[in-house]
Tab-separated table of C-alpha atoms in Angstrom:
chain	number	residue	atom	x	y	z
O	13	MET	CA	200.400	110.758	35.715
O	14	LYS	CA	202.297	108.023	34.253
O	15	VAL	CA	205.595	108.155	34.383
O	16	ILE	CA	208.841	106.619	32.894
O	17	ILE	CA	212.056	106.512	34.820
O	18	MET	CA	215.334	105.266	32.417
O	19	GLY	CA	218.264	104.371	34.733
O	20	ALA	CA	215.770	103.347	37.231
O	21	THR	CA	218.057	100.766	38.394
O	22	SER	CA	219.830	102.020	41.094
O	23	GLY	CA	220.914	105.448	42.996
O	24	ILE	CA	218.589	108.976	41.838
O	25	GLY	CA	216.549	107.297	39.735
O	26	LEU	CA	215.620	104.234	41.526
O	27	GLU	CA	215.031	106.339	44.692
O	28	VAL	CA	213.059	108.667	42.805
O	29	ALA	CA	211.085	105.755	41.199
O	30	LYS	CA	210.025	105.054	45.124
O	31	ILE	CA	208.636	108.082	45.780
O	32	MET	CA	207.001	108.818	43.018
O	33	SER	CA	205.813	105.489	42.958
O	34	GLN	CA	204.265	106.126	46.481
O	35	GLN	CA	202.936	109.330	45.932
O	36	GLY	CA	200.143	106.929	43.878
O	37	HIS	CA	201.605	107.563	40.266
O	38	GLU	CA	202.383	104.580	36.973
O	39	ILE	CA	205.569	103.884	37.259
O	40	GLY	CA	207.726	102.298	33.849
O	41	ILE	CA	211.164	101.328	34.708
O	42	ALA	CA	213.490	100.626	33.008
O	43	GLY	CA	218.197	100.227	32.576
O	44	ARG	CA	219.923	97.294	31.828
O	45	ARG	CA	219.215	95.330	34.406
O	46	SER	CA	216.510	92.970	34.425
O	47	GLU	CA	217.246	91.422	37.603
O	48	ASN	CA	217.163	94.157	39.070
O	49	LEU	CA	214.204	95.780	37.315
O	50	GLU	CA	211.724	92.904	38.421
O	51	ARG	CA	212.879	92.915	42.039
O	52	ILE	CA	211.967	96.699	42.074
O	53	LYS	CA	208.578	96.268	40.299
O	54	GLY	CA	208.067	93.704	42.937
O	55	GLU	CA	209.346	95.564	46.009
O	56	LEU	CA	207.672	99.508	44.647
O	57	PRO	CA	203.674	99.691	44.639
O	58	ASN	CA	202.330	100.831	41.653
O	59	MET	CA	205.231	99.595	39.525
O	60	LYS	CA	202.953	98.950	36.349
O	61	ALA	CA	205.637	97.915	33.665
O	62	THR	CA	210.146	97.432	32.908
O	63	ALA	CA	211.592	96.961	30.426
O	64	SER	CA	215.814	96.524	30.068
O	65	ILE	CA	216.827	99.003	28.022
O	66	ASP	CA	220.292	99.457	27.043
O	67	ILE	CA	220.534	103.079	25.287
O	68	THR	CA	223.792	102.473	23.826
O	69	GLN	CA	222.117	100.620	21.024
O	70	THR	CA	219.991	101.346	18.862
O	71	GLU	CA	216.966	99.084	19.510
O	72	ALA	CA	216.098	101.399	22.456
O	73	THR	CA	213.368	103.130	20.644
O	74	LYS	CA	211.618	99.641	20.073
O	75	SER	CA	211.714	98.509	23.368
O	76	LEU	CA	211.189	102.012	25.009
O	77	GLN	CA	207.893	102.413	22.378
O	78	GLN	CA	207.048	98.862	24.144
O	79	LEU	CA	207.196	99.873	27.198
O	80	ILE	CA	205.099	102.983	26.387
O	81	ASP	CA	202.701	100.747	24.809
O	82	ASP	CA	203.141	98.351	27.838
O	83	LEU	CA	202.606	100.823	30.905
O	84	GLY	CA	199.548	103.031	27.812
O	85	GLY	CA	201.001	106.397	27.330
O	86	VAL	CA	203.717	108.303	29.264
O	87	ASP	CA	203.119	111.830	30.888
O	88	LEU	CA	206.160	111.873	32.065
O	89	TYR	CA	209.454	110.583	30.703
O	90	PHE	CA	212.957	111.091	33.509
O	91	HIS	CA	216.464	110.369	32.362
O	92	SER	CA	218.449	109.034	34.653
O	93	SER	CA	220.846	106.801	32.260
O	94	GLY	CA	224.597	108.145	32.847
O	95	ILE	CA	227.864	107.140	33.929
O	96	GLY	CA	231.158	109.067	34.988
O	97	TYR	CA	234.573	108.057	36.316
O	98	GLN	CA	237.867	109.937	36.438
O	99	ASN	CA	240.132	109.747	34.282
O	100	GLN	CA	243.764	111.646	34.607
O	101	ALA	CA	244.705	108.880	32.464
O	102	LEU	CA	242.728	109.864	29.359
O	103	ASP	CA	242.137	105.573	29.109
O	104	ASP	CA	239.953	105.914	25.979
O	105	THR	CA	238.038	103.884	26.777
O	106	ILE	CA	236.818	105.235	29.637
O	107	GLU	CA	235.782	108.349	28.234
O	108	LEU	CA	234.252	107.056	24.822
O	109	ASN	CA	231.866	104.793	26.806
O	110	THR	CA	230.923	107.601	28.413
O	111	VAL	CA	230.442	109.569	25.809
O	112	ARG	CA	228.227	107.202	23.949
O	113	THR	CA	226.178	106.442	26.863
O	114	ASN	CA	225.874	110.244	27.983
O	115	CYS	CA	225.240	111.661	24.974
O	116	GLU	CA	224.200	109.054	21.849
O	117	GLY	CA	222.379	107.181	24.469
O	118	MET	CA	220.709	110.993	26.228
O	119	THR	CA	219.902	112.286	22.770
O	120	ARG	CA	218.408	109.001	20.959
O	121	MET	CA	215.843	108.535	24.044
O	122	LEU	CA	215.876	111.938	24.749
O	123	ASP	CA	214.079	113.462	20.548
O	124	TYR	CA	212.175	109.895	19.837
O	125	VAL	CA	210.302	111.215	23.465
O	126	PHE	CA	210.903	114.376	22.247
O	127	ASN	CA	208.821	112.959	18.815
O	128	TYR	CA	205.677	111.498	20.590
O	129	PHE	CA	204.974	113.510	22.601
O	130	VAL	CA	204.644	116.023	19.227
O	131	GLU	CA	202.761	113.260	17.175
O	132	GLN	CA	200.469	112.791	19.893
O	133	LYS	CA	200.245	115.840	20.719
O	134	ARG	CA	200.311	114.804	24.011
O	135	GLU	CA	200.621	116.843	26.230
O	136	GLY	CA	204.510	116.232	28.454
O	137	GLN	CA	207.377	116.652	30.285
O	138	ILE	CA	211.216	115.637	30.271
O	139	ALA	CA	213.201	115.942	33.522
O	140	VAL	CA	217.053	114.955	32.284
O	141	ILE	CA	219.909	114.500	35.778
O	142	THR	CA	222.730	115.790	34.370
O	143	SER	CA	225.419	117.445	36.920
O	144	VAL	CA	226.431	121.169	38.731
O	145	ALA	CA	229.964	119.469	37.195
O	146	ARG	CA	228.726	120.670	33.575
O	147	THR	CA	229.728	123.719	34.545
O	148	LYS	CA	233.845	123.908	34.402
O	149	GLY	CA	235.720	121.516	32.308
O	150	ILE	CA	236.691	119.143	35.307
O	151	GLY	CA	240.058	117.584	34.352
O	152	VAL	CA	240.604	114.773	36.531
O	153	ALA	CA	237.074	113.693	35.050
O	154	PRO	CA	236.785	115.704	30.937
O	155	ALA	CA	234.352	113.463	29.641
O	156	TYR	CA	231.553	113.623	32.334
O	157	SER	CA	232.069	117.787	32.323
O	158	ALA	CA	231.836	117.933	28.835
O	159	THR	CA	228.949	115.439	28.021
O	160	LYS	CA	227.285	117.227	31.257
O	161	LYS	CA	227.166	120.463	30.008
O	162	PHE	CA	226.163	118.741	26.440
O	163	GLN	CA	223.387	117.462	27.888
O	164	GLY	CA	222.061	120.320	29.439
O	165	THR	CA	221.879	122.442	25.672
O	166	TYR	CA	220.681	119.571	23.634
O	167	VAL	CA	217.713	119.938	26.654
O	168	GLN	CA	217.915	123.755	26.547
O	169	ALA	CA	217.716	123.605	22.101
O	170	LEU	CA	214.796	120.730	22.459
O	171	ALA	CA	212.596	123.944	24.790
O	172	GLN	CA	213.473	126.412	22.098
O	173	LEU	CA	212.645	123.660	19.269
O	174	ALA	CA	209.056	122.569	21.265
O	175	THR	CA	208.657	126.485	20.338
O	176	ILE	CA	209.571	126.406	17.055
O	177	LYS	CA	206.401	123.369	17.135
O	178	LYS	CA	203.743	124.674	19.865
O	179	ALA	CA	204.273	121.405	21.162
O	180	LYS	CA	203.471	121.531	24.842
O	181	ILE	CA	206.551	120.205	26.611
O	182	HIS	CA	207.680	121.241	29.853
O	183	PHE	CA	211.299	120.537	30.838
O	184	SER	CA	213.539	120.334	33.933
O	185	GLU	CA	217.353	120.672	34.135
O	186	ILE	CA	218.421	118.454	37.102
O	187	ARG	CA	221.788	119.618	37.814
O	188	PRO	CA	222.663	117.575	41.470
O	189	GLY	CA	226.111	118.705	43.437
O	190	PHE	CA	228.301	114.835	44.703
O	191	VAL	CA	225.626	112.027	45.436
O	192	ALA	CA	226.500	108.616	47.161
O	193	THR	CA	225.774	105.917	43.869
O	194	GLU	CA	228.272	103.428	42.298
O	195	LEU	CA	229.534	105.735	39.950
O	196	LEU	CA	231.220	107.953	42.492
O	197	LYS	CA	233.711	105.707	44.020
O	198	HIS	CA	236.050	109.074	45.513
O	199	ASN	CA	235.797	111.397	48.631
O	200	TYR	CA	234.312	114.470	47.059
O	201	PRO	CA	232.928	117.681	49.580
O	202	MET	CA	229.220	118.546	51.009
O	203	MET	CA	228.109	114.379	49.183
O	204	MET	CA	224.820	113.521	49.681
O	205	SER	CA	222.508	110.914	50.012
O	206	ALA	CA	220.845	109.603	47.030
O	207	GLU	CA	217.502	109.438	48.866
O	208	TYR	CA	217.516	112.962	50.121
O	209	VAL	CA	218.604	114.252	46.294
O	210	ALA	CA	216.065	112.510	45.059
O	211	GLY	CA	213.911	114.328	47.327
O	212	LYS	CA	214.786	117.620	46.511
O	213	VAL	CA	214.210	116.706	42.186
O	214	VAL	CA	210.266	114.830	42.576
O	215	LYS	CA	209.407	118.452	44.502
O	216	GLY	CA	210.885	119.905	41.889
O	217	VAL	CA	209.428	118.577	39.067
O	218	MET	CA	206.297	117.570	39.962
O	219	LYS	CA	206.398	121.928	39.926
O	220	ARG	CA	206.957	121.326	36.078
O	221	ARG	CA	210.580	124.191	37.317
O	222	ARG	CA	212.848	124.776	34.490
O	223	ILE	CA	216.064	123.936	36.777
O	224	ILE	CA	216.841	121.950	40.157
O	225	THR	CA	219.638	122.544	41.500
O	226	VAL	CA	220.672	120.307	44.283
O	227	ASP	CA	221.362	121.831	47.194
O	228	TRP	CA	221.562	125.359	48.284
O	229	ARG	CA	225.341	124.550	49.093
O	230	TYR	CA	225.495	124.071	45.422
O	231	ARG	CA	224.023	126.655	43.710
O	232	LEU	CA	226.301	128.912	45.328
O	233	LEU	CA	229.322	127.230	44.616
O	234	VAL	CA	228.375	127.264	40.782
O	235	ARG	CA	227.586	130.514	41.274
O	236	PHE	CA	231.225	131.353	43.328
O	237	TRP	CA	232.286	128.623	39.293
O	238	LYS	CA	231.458	130.534	37.379
O	239	MET	CA	232.906	133.997	38.574
O	240	ILE	CA	235.939	132.229	38.064
O	241	PRO	CA	237.741	133.150	34.751
O	242	ASP	CA	238.750	130.430	32.447
O	243	CYS	CA	242.828	130.951	32.948
O	244	ILE	CA	242.855	130.752	36.349
O	245	TRP	CA	240.234	127.798	36.349
O	246	GLU	CA	242.507	125.604	34.680
O	247	LYS	CA	245.210	126.223	36.907
O	248	ILE	CA	243.345	124.961	39.241
O	249	ASN	CA	245.096	121.653	41.329
O	250	ILE	CA	240.899	120.224	41.452
O	251	ALA	CA	242.295	116.608	41.639
O	252	LYS	CA	243.595	118.157	45.209
O	253	PHE	CA	240.303	118.927	46.843
O	254	ASN	CA	238.967	114.545	46.665
O	255	LYS	CA	241.439	113.211	47.767
């Protein structure tokens, strides 16, 4: 299988790339840090192509198409490119950059891959990492939780659009809990390693599961969160739980 992983220079994306390359899939990796891409390509088997891509830029789709061509096509597009920060001060630079990357950037790339599968009449799969944070608006990270909700809803809309167009495109939305990566600087409860999460993710994606929540503790937590009325949720001082 030919796999493109967007956001493969660190975190979950990198660990997924490691696992899938070891499984024998042909891998194309992309990210903003070109030096990291070349290093990773040299270290792992079955890495066939790399591309330095900033998904917030309009020309990103041209680079993605070049990556697809270099790989000889794509069967699975794995979107792991995203950012998120605590921002209680509501620094608008942080909030708007989060929106540009998680909403605008993801939309740009997913639309392109979706249309590629449709135009090529090729069966394919699109997998996107969102978060359990999509469940509720989280006061310490407003843009992050809101953009993750957007991502999940957008994936759902594309899944319905695939039905409308009679396209054979399968979708996986991946909802990890708190993962120890470069982006997550704070101490959260139930932190998981990127390696552990990636293992769960790859298993779910290969089975084409529509929703993948990692792990069982977060499945329980999300059920609990959904039961909390908004009027109560908004009175909870969630900041005290991540110190």
